Coordinates of C-alpha atoms and ligand atoms in Angstrom, one line a residue:
M1 CA 10.3 -1.3 -4.2
I2 CA 8.1 1.8 -2.4
R3 CA 4.0 1.3 -2.2
K4 CA 2.9 2.5 0.6
A5 CA 2.9 6.5 1.9
V6 CA 1.4 7.6 5.4
I7 CA 0.6 10.7 6.0
P8 CA -0.6 11.3 10.2
A9 CA -2.5 14.3 10.1
A10 CA -4.2 13.9 13.4
G11 CA -2.0 17.1 15.5
L12 CA -4.5 19.7 17.0
G13 CA -3.6 23.0 14.7
T14 CA -3.5 24.6 18.1
R15 CA -2.0 27.8 16.9
F16 CA -4.3 27.9 14.5
L17 CA -7.4 28.4 16.9
P18 CA -10.0 29.5 16.3
I19 CA -9.9 28.5 12.6
T20 CA -9.5 24.2 13.8
K21 CA -11.9 24.1 16.4
A22 CA -14.2 22.6 13.8
Q23 CA -11.8 22.0 10.9
P24 CA -9.0 19.8 10.4
K25 CA -5.4 22.8 9.6
E26 CA -4.6 19.8 6.5
M27 CA -8.2 21.1 5.0
L28 CA -6.8 25.5 4.7
P29 CA -7.0 26.0 1.1
V30 CA -3.7 27.3 -0.5
V31 CA -5.1 28.8 -4.1
H32 CA -7.7 25.5 -5.7
K33 CA -6.5 23.1 -3.2
P34 CA -6.8 21.9 0.2
V35 CA -2.6 21.6 1.6
I36 CA -3.2 17.7 1.5
Q37 CA -4.2 17.1 -1.6
Y38 CA -0.9 18.7 -2.7
V39 CA 0.0 16.0 -0.5
V40 CA -2.0 13.3 -1.5
E41 CA -0.5 14.4 -5.1
E42 CA 3.2 13.9 -4.6
I43 CA 2.5 10.4 -3.2
Y44 CA 0.4 9.9 -6.3
S45 CA 4.2 10.6 -8.8
S46 CA 5.9 9.4 -6.7
G47 CA 4.4 6.3 -8.4
I48 CA 2.5 4.8 -4.8
K49 CA -1.0 3.6 -5.8
E50 CA -1.2 2.9 -1.3
I51 CA -2.1 5.8 1.3
L52 CA -2.9 5.6 4.6
V53 CA -3.7 9.1 6.5
I54 CA -3.6 9.5 10.6
T55 CA -6.8 11.5 11.4
G56 CA -8.1 12.5 14.5
K57 CA -10.7 15.1 16.4
Q58 CA -11.7 17.6 14.6
K59 CA -10.8 15.8 10.9
R60 CA -13.7 14.5 9.1
A61 CA -13.7 17.0 6.3
I62 CA -10.2 15.0 5.0
E63 CA -12.1 11.5 4.4
D64 CA -15.0 13.7 3.0
H65 CA -12.6 15.7 0.7
F66 CA -11.1 12.4 -0.8
D67 CA -14.8 10.7 -1.6
R68 CA -16.1 10.7 -5.0
Y69 CA -18.4 13.5 -5.7
E70 CA -20.6 14.1 -8.1
I71 CA -21.6 17.1 -10.3
N72 CA -22.9 18.2 -13.2
K73 CA -21.0 20.8 -14.7
E74 CA -17.3 20.3 -16.0
N75 CA -14.7 21.6 -13.6
N76 CA -10.8 21.4 -14.6
Y77 CA -10.2 21.0 -10.2
V78 CA -12.5 18.2 -9.7
D79 CA -12.0 15.6 -12.6
E80 CA -8.1 16.6 -12.3
L81 CA -8.6 15.2 -8.4
E82 CA -11.0 12.6 -10.1
E83 CA -8.9 11.2 -12.0
I84 CA -6.4 10.5 -9.1
L85 CA -8.9 8.9 -6.5
N86 CA -9.7 6.3 -9.3
N87 CA -5.7 5.2 -8.7
L88 CA -5.4 4.9 -5.2
D89 CA -6.7 3.5 -2.4
I90 CA -6.8 5.7 0.4
F91 CA -7.6 4.1 4.2
F92 CA -7.7 6.4 7.1
I93 CA -7.4 5.3 10.8
R94 CA -7.4 7.2 13.7
Q95 CA -5.4 9.1 16.9
K96 CA -6.9 8.1 19.2
E97 CA -5.3 10.3 21.6
Q98 CA -3.0 13.6 20.2
K99 CA 0.5 11.8 21.7
G100 CA 2.7 13.3 19.3
L101 CA 3.6 12.4 15.6
G102 CA 5.6 9.8 16.8
D103 CA 2.2 8.3 19.0
A104 CA 0.5 9.3 15.2
V105 CA 2.7 7.1 12.8
K106 CA 2.2 3.9 15.8
Y107 CA -1.1 3.8 13.9
A108 CA 0.2 2.7 10.6
E109 CA 2.6 -0.2 11.7
A110 CA -0.2 -2.8 10.3
F111 CA -0.4 -1.2 7.5
V112 CA 2.8 -1.0 7.1
E113 CA 3.6 -5.1 7.6
D114 CA 7.6 -5.6 6.4
D115 CA 7.5 -2.1 4.1
P116 CA 10.1 0.7 3.2
F117 CA 7.4 3.7 2.7
A118 CA 7.5 7.4 2.3
L119 CA 6.3 9.0 5.4
L120 CA 5.0 13.1 4.3
L121 CA 3.3 15.7 7.0
G122 CA 0.1 16.9 5.6
D123 CA -0.1 19.9 6.7
N124 CA 3.6 20.5 4.0
I125 CA 3.7 21.0 0.8
T126 CA 7.5 20.4 -1.8
I127 CA 7.3 21.2 -5.1
P128 CA 8.8 20.1 -6.7
N129 CA 8.4 16.7 -5.4
C130 CA 10.6 15.9 -2.3
T131 CA 9.3 12.2 -1.8
R132 CA 10.6 11.2 -5.6
I133 CA 14.2 12.4 -4.7
L134 CA 14.3 10.3 -1.1
M135 CA 12.6 7.3 -2.8
S136 CA 15.7 7.0 -5.3
I137 CA 18.2 8.2 -2.5
F138 CA 17.1 4.6 -0.9
E139 CA 16.7 2.7 -3.5
E140 CA 20.7 2.7 -4.0
F141 CA 21.8 2.4 0.6
R142 CA 18.1 1.0 1.2
A143 CA 18.3 3.0 4.1
P144 CA 16.0 5.4 5.6
V145 CA 16.3 9.0 4.7
I146 CA 14.8 11.6 5.5
A147 CA 15.0 15.1 3.9
I148 CA 16.2 18.5 5.8
E149 CA 16.8 22.0 5.1
E150 CA 19.2 24.9 6.3
I151 CA 17.3 27.5 8.2
P152 CA 18.9 30.2 10.3
I153 CA 20.4 29.0 12.8
E154 CA 18.6 31.4 16.3
K155 CA 15.6 28.6 14.8
A156 CA 17.2 26.0 15.3
R157 CA 15.8 25.6 18.8
Y158 CA 12.2 25.1 17.7
H159 CA 12.6 22.3 15.0
G160 CA 14.1 19.3 14.8
I161 CA 17.6 19.0 13.6
I162 CA 20.5 16.2 12.9
K163 CA 23.9 16.5 13.0
G164 CA 25.9 15.0 10.0
E165 CA 29.4 14.1 8.0
N166 CA 28.4 15.3 3.9
I167 CA 28.9 12.1 2.2
R168 CA 28.2 13.9 -0.9
D169 CA 26.2 17.0 -2.7
N170 CA 23.2 17.5 -0.7
L171 CA 23.4 14.5 1.1
Y172 CA 24.5 13.4 4.8
R173 CA 24.8 9.9 6.7
I174 CA 23.8 11.5 10.4
E175 CA 25.4 10.8 13.6
D176 CA 22.8 12.4 15.8
M177 CA 19.3 13.9 16.3
F178 CA 17.9 15.9 18.5
E179 CA 14.7 17.9 18.6
K180 CA 13.5 21.4 19.7
P181 CA 17.5 21.4 20.6
E182 CA 18.1 23.9 24.3
E183 CA 20.9 24.5 22.3
P184 CA 21.8 23.8 19.0
G185 CA 24.8 22.2 17.0
S186 CA 23.6 22.5 13.4
N187 CA 20.9 24.3 11.2
L188 CA 19.9 21.6 9.5
A189 CA 15.8 21.1 10.3
I190 CA 14.0 18.2 9.5
I191 CA 10.8 18.5 7.2
G192 CA 8.0 16.6 6.8
R193 CA 9.8 14.0 4.5
Y194 CA 10.8 10.6 5.7
I195 CA 11.7 6.9 3.5
L196 CA 11.5 5.0 6.7
T197 CA 12.1 0.7 7.0
S198 CA 9.4 -1.2 9.2
E199 CA 12.2 -1.3 11.6
V200 CA 11.1 2.0 12.7
F201 CA 7.9 0.9 15.3
D202 CA 10.0 -1.0 17.0
Y203 CA 12.2 2.2 18.3
L204 CA 8.6 4.3 18.7
N205 CA 7.3 1.1 20.6
E206 CA 10.3 1.3 23.1
L207 CA 9.8 4.8 23.0
K208 CA 8.7 7.4 26.4
E209 CA 7.2 10.9 25.8
G210 CA 10.0 12.8 25.1
Y211 CA 10.4 17.3 23.9
G212 CA 6.9 18.6 24.7
G213 CA 5.3 14.8 27.1
E214 CA 4.9 13.8 23.1
I215 CA 6.2 10.5 21.5
Q216 CA 8.8 12.2 19.0
L217 CA 9.6 10.7 15.6
T218 CA 12.9 12.6 16.0
D219 CA 13.4 10.3 19.1
A220 CA 12.9 6.8 17.5
L221 CA 15.6 7.5 14.4
K222 CA 18.2 9.2 16.7
N223 CA 17.9 5.4 18.7
M224 CA 17.7 3.9 15.5
V225 CA 21.3 6.4 14.5
L226 CA 22.8 5.2 18.1
D227 CA 22.0 1.6 17.7
G228 CA 24.9 2.0 14.7
K229 CA 22.1 1.8 12.3
E230 CA 22.1 4.5 8.7
V231 CA 19.6 6.5 8.6
Y232 CA 20.5 9.3 6.0
A233 CA 19.4 13.4 5.5
Y234 CA 18.8 14.9 2.2
L235 CA 19.5 18.6 1.9
Y236 CA 15.7 19.1 -0.3
Q237 CA 16.4 21.7 -2.6
G238 CA 12.7 22.8 -4.0
S239 CA 10.6 24.9 -2.3
R240 CA 9.3 23.8 1.0
F241 CA 5.6 25.2 2.8
D242 CA 4.9 24.4 6.5
I243 CA 1.1 25.1 6.8
G244 CA 1.3 24.8 9.8
N245 CA 1.7 28.6 11.3
K246 CA -0.3 31.7 9.8
Q247 CA 2.8 32.7 8.5
N248 CA 3.7 30.3 6.4
W249 CA 0.8 29.5 4.8
L250 CA -0.2 33.5 3.9
K251 CA 3.3 33.3 2.1
A252 CA 2.2 30.0 0.0
N253 CA -0.7 31.2 -0.9
I254 CA 1.1 34.3 -2.0
E255 CA 4.3 32.4 -3.4
L256 CA 2.1 29.8 -4.9
G257 CA -0.7 32.3 -6.2
L258 CA 1.8 34.2 -8.0
E259 CA 2.7 31.4 -10.6
D260 CA -0.6 30.4 -10.9
D261 CA -2.1 29.8 -14.7
E262 CA -6.1 31.1 -13.2
V263 CA -4.8 33.9 -10.7
G264 CA -1.7 34.4 -10.3
K265 CA -1.6 37.9 -13.0
E266 CA -4.2 39.8 -11.5
M267 CA -3.2 39.3 -8.2
K268 CA 1.6 40.3 -8.7
E269 CA -1.1 43.5 -11.0
W270 CA -2.7 43.6 -8.0
L271 CA 0.2 43.4 -5.2
E272 CA 2.4 45.6 -6.9
E273 CA -0.3 48.0 -7.0
F274 CA -0.3 47.4 -2.9
M275 CA 2.5 47.1 -2.4
K276 CA 3.2 51.1 -3.9
L277 CA 1.0 52.6 -1.0
Ligands
LIG1 P1 2.2 19.9 14.9 O1 4.5 20.4 15.3 O2 2.3 21.2 14.0 O3 2.0 19.8 16.0 O4 2.6 18.5 14.2 P2 0.1 19.6 15.5 O5 -0.1 19.4 16.8 O6 -0.5 19.1 14.3 O7 -0.3 21.9 15.6 P3 -0.8 22.4 16.4 O8 1.4 23.1 17.3 O9 -1.0 22.1 17.9 O10 -0.5 24.0 16.0 C1 3.0 17.7 13.1 C2 2.5 17.1 12.3 O11 3.2 15.8 13.2 C3 1.4 15.3 13.0 C4 0.3 16.5 13.1 O12 -0.7 16.2 12.4 C5 1.8 17.1 12.0 O13 1.8 16.6 10.9 N1 0.2 14.5 15.0 C6 1.0 16.0 15.5 C7 -0.1 14.4 14.7 O14 -0.1 13.2 14.2 N2 0.1 13.9 15.8 C8 -0.2 14.3 16.8 O15 -0.3 14.2 18.0 C9 1.0 15.5 17.3

């Protein structure tokens, strides 16, 4: 049913300067892999075979990472990735100006055509697979569905927020949405996973700049909701790492590093010693 996925990865990543002067934040390593590889693997294990990555300035390394790589020695990490890449078609397009997430998504219109599609932010990791759950909700309701998480209310003004009616365990029908509201009326924050229909482009194409002078995807979805369209929100239960800032990137490396077969044991021993000091 969902055959296409879109990964916006064109943001400038200013919170990571100077690292992002010459390389994309999506290529930051989390244990063995760059962040965006986790995203591609989530798409692949959801059964989707066509991916469009929206890139921009200083993002060439992303395209190179998903190119073929020949080495003479066996390397499980490279072999695993090659296996996935043999079964995927990955396309790239450049966002011309960094005018916001909503503007980046507009570049996917020709790729998406009239199909529903998965949208995954290239700097977010969700374990276990969040997209697969969203796909099953989409199958049931045939309407857009986005993933959310509960956050402390005092942090809500830094996020996209939804207000909605709780229709069953972990599922809301959205009644309103706000991008970084000054006075948030809810602590349900949008995380970087969506299933959308091509109708979203009608709303994006109409949109004026919103918060921060950027074209906001949240505003397009809000207008859909206010027009009476059904949009659902799923309260994701797994671990989500938003690698958009340094603290979270370090936390992701520690948490996933501790769980890792190759480096986890040594890290745990070291961390225990370190915490004693
Ligand atoms: P962020 O809010 O994290 O912004 O974007 P950013 O520009 O990437 O990073 P900072 O704030 O400067 O540190 C959320 C998502 O939207 C994409 C980003 O790549 C990220 O996946 N995005 C944002 C675009 O693709 N284009 C844009 O113009 C802005």
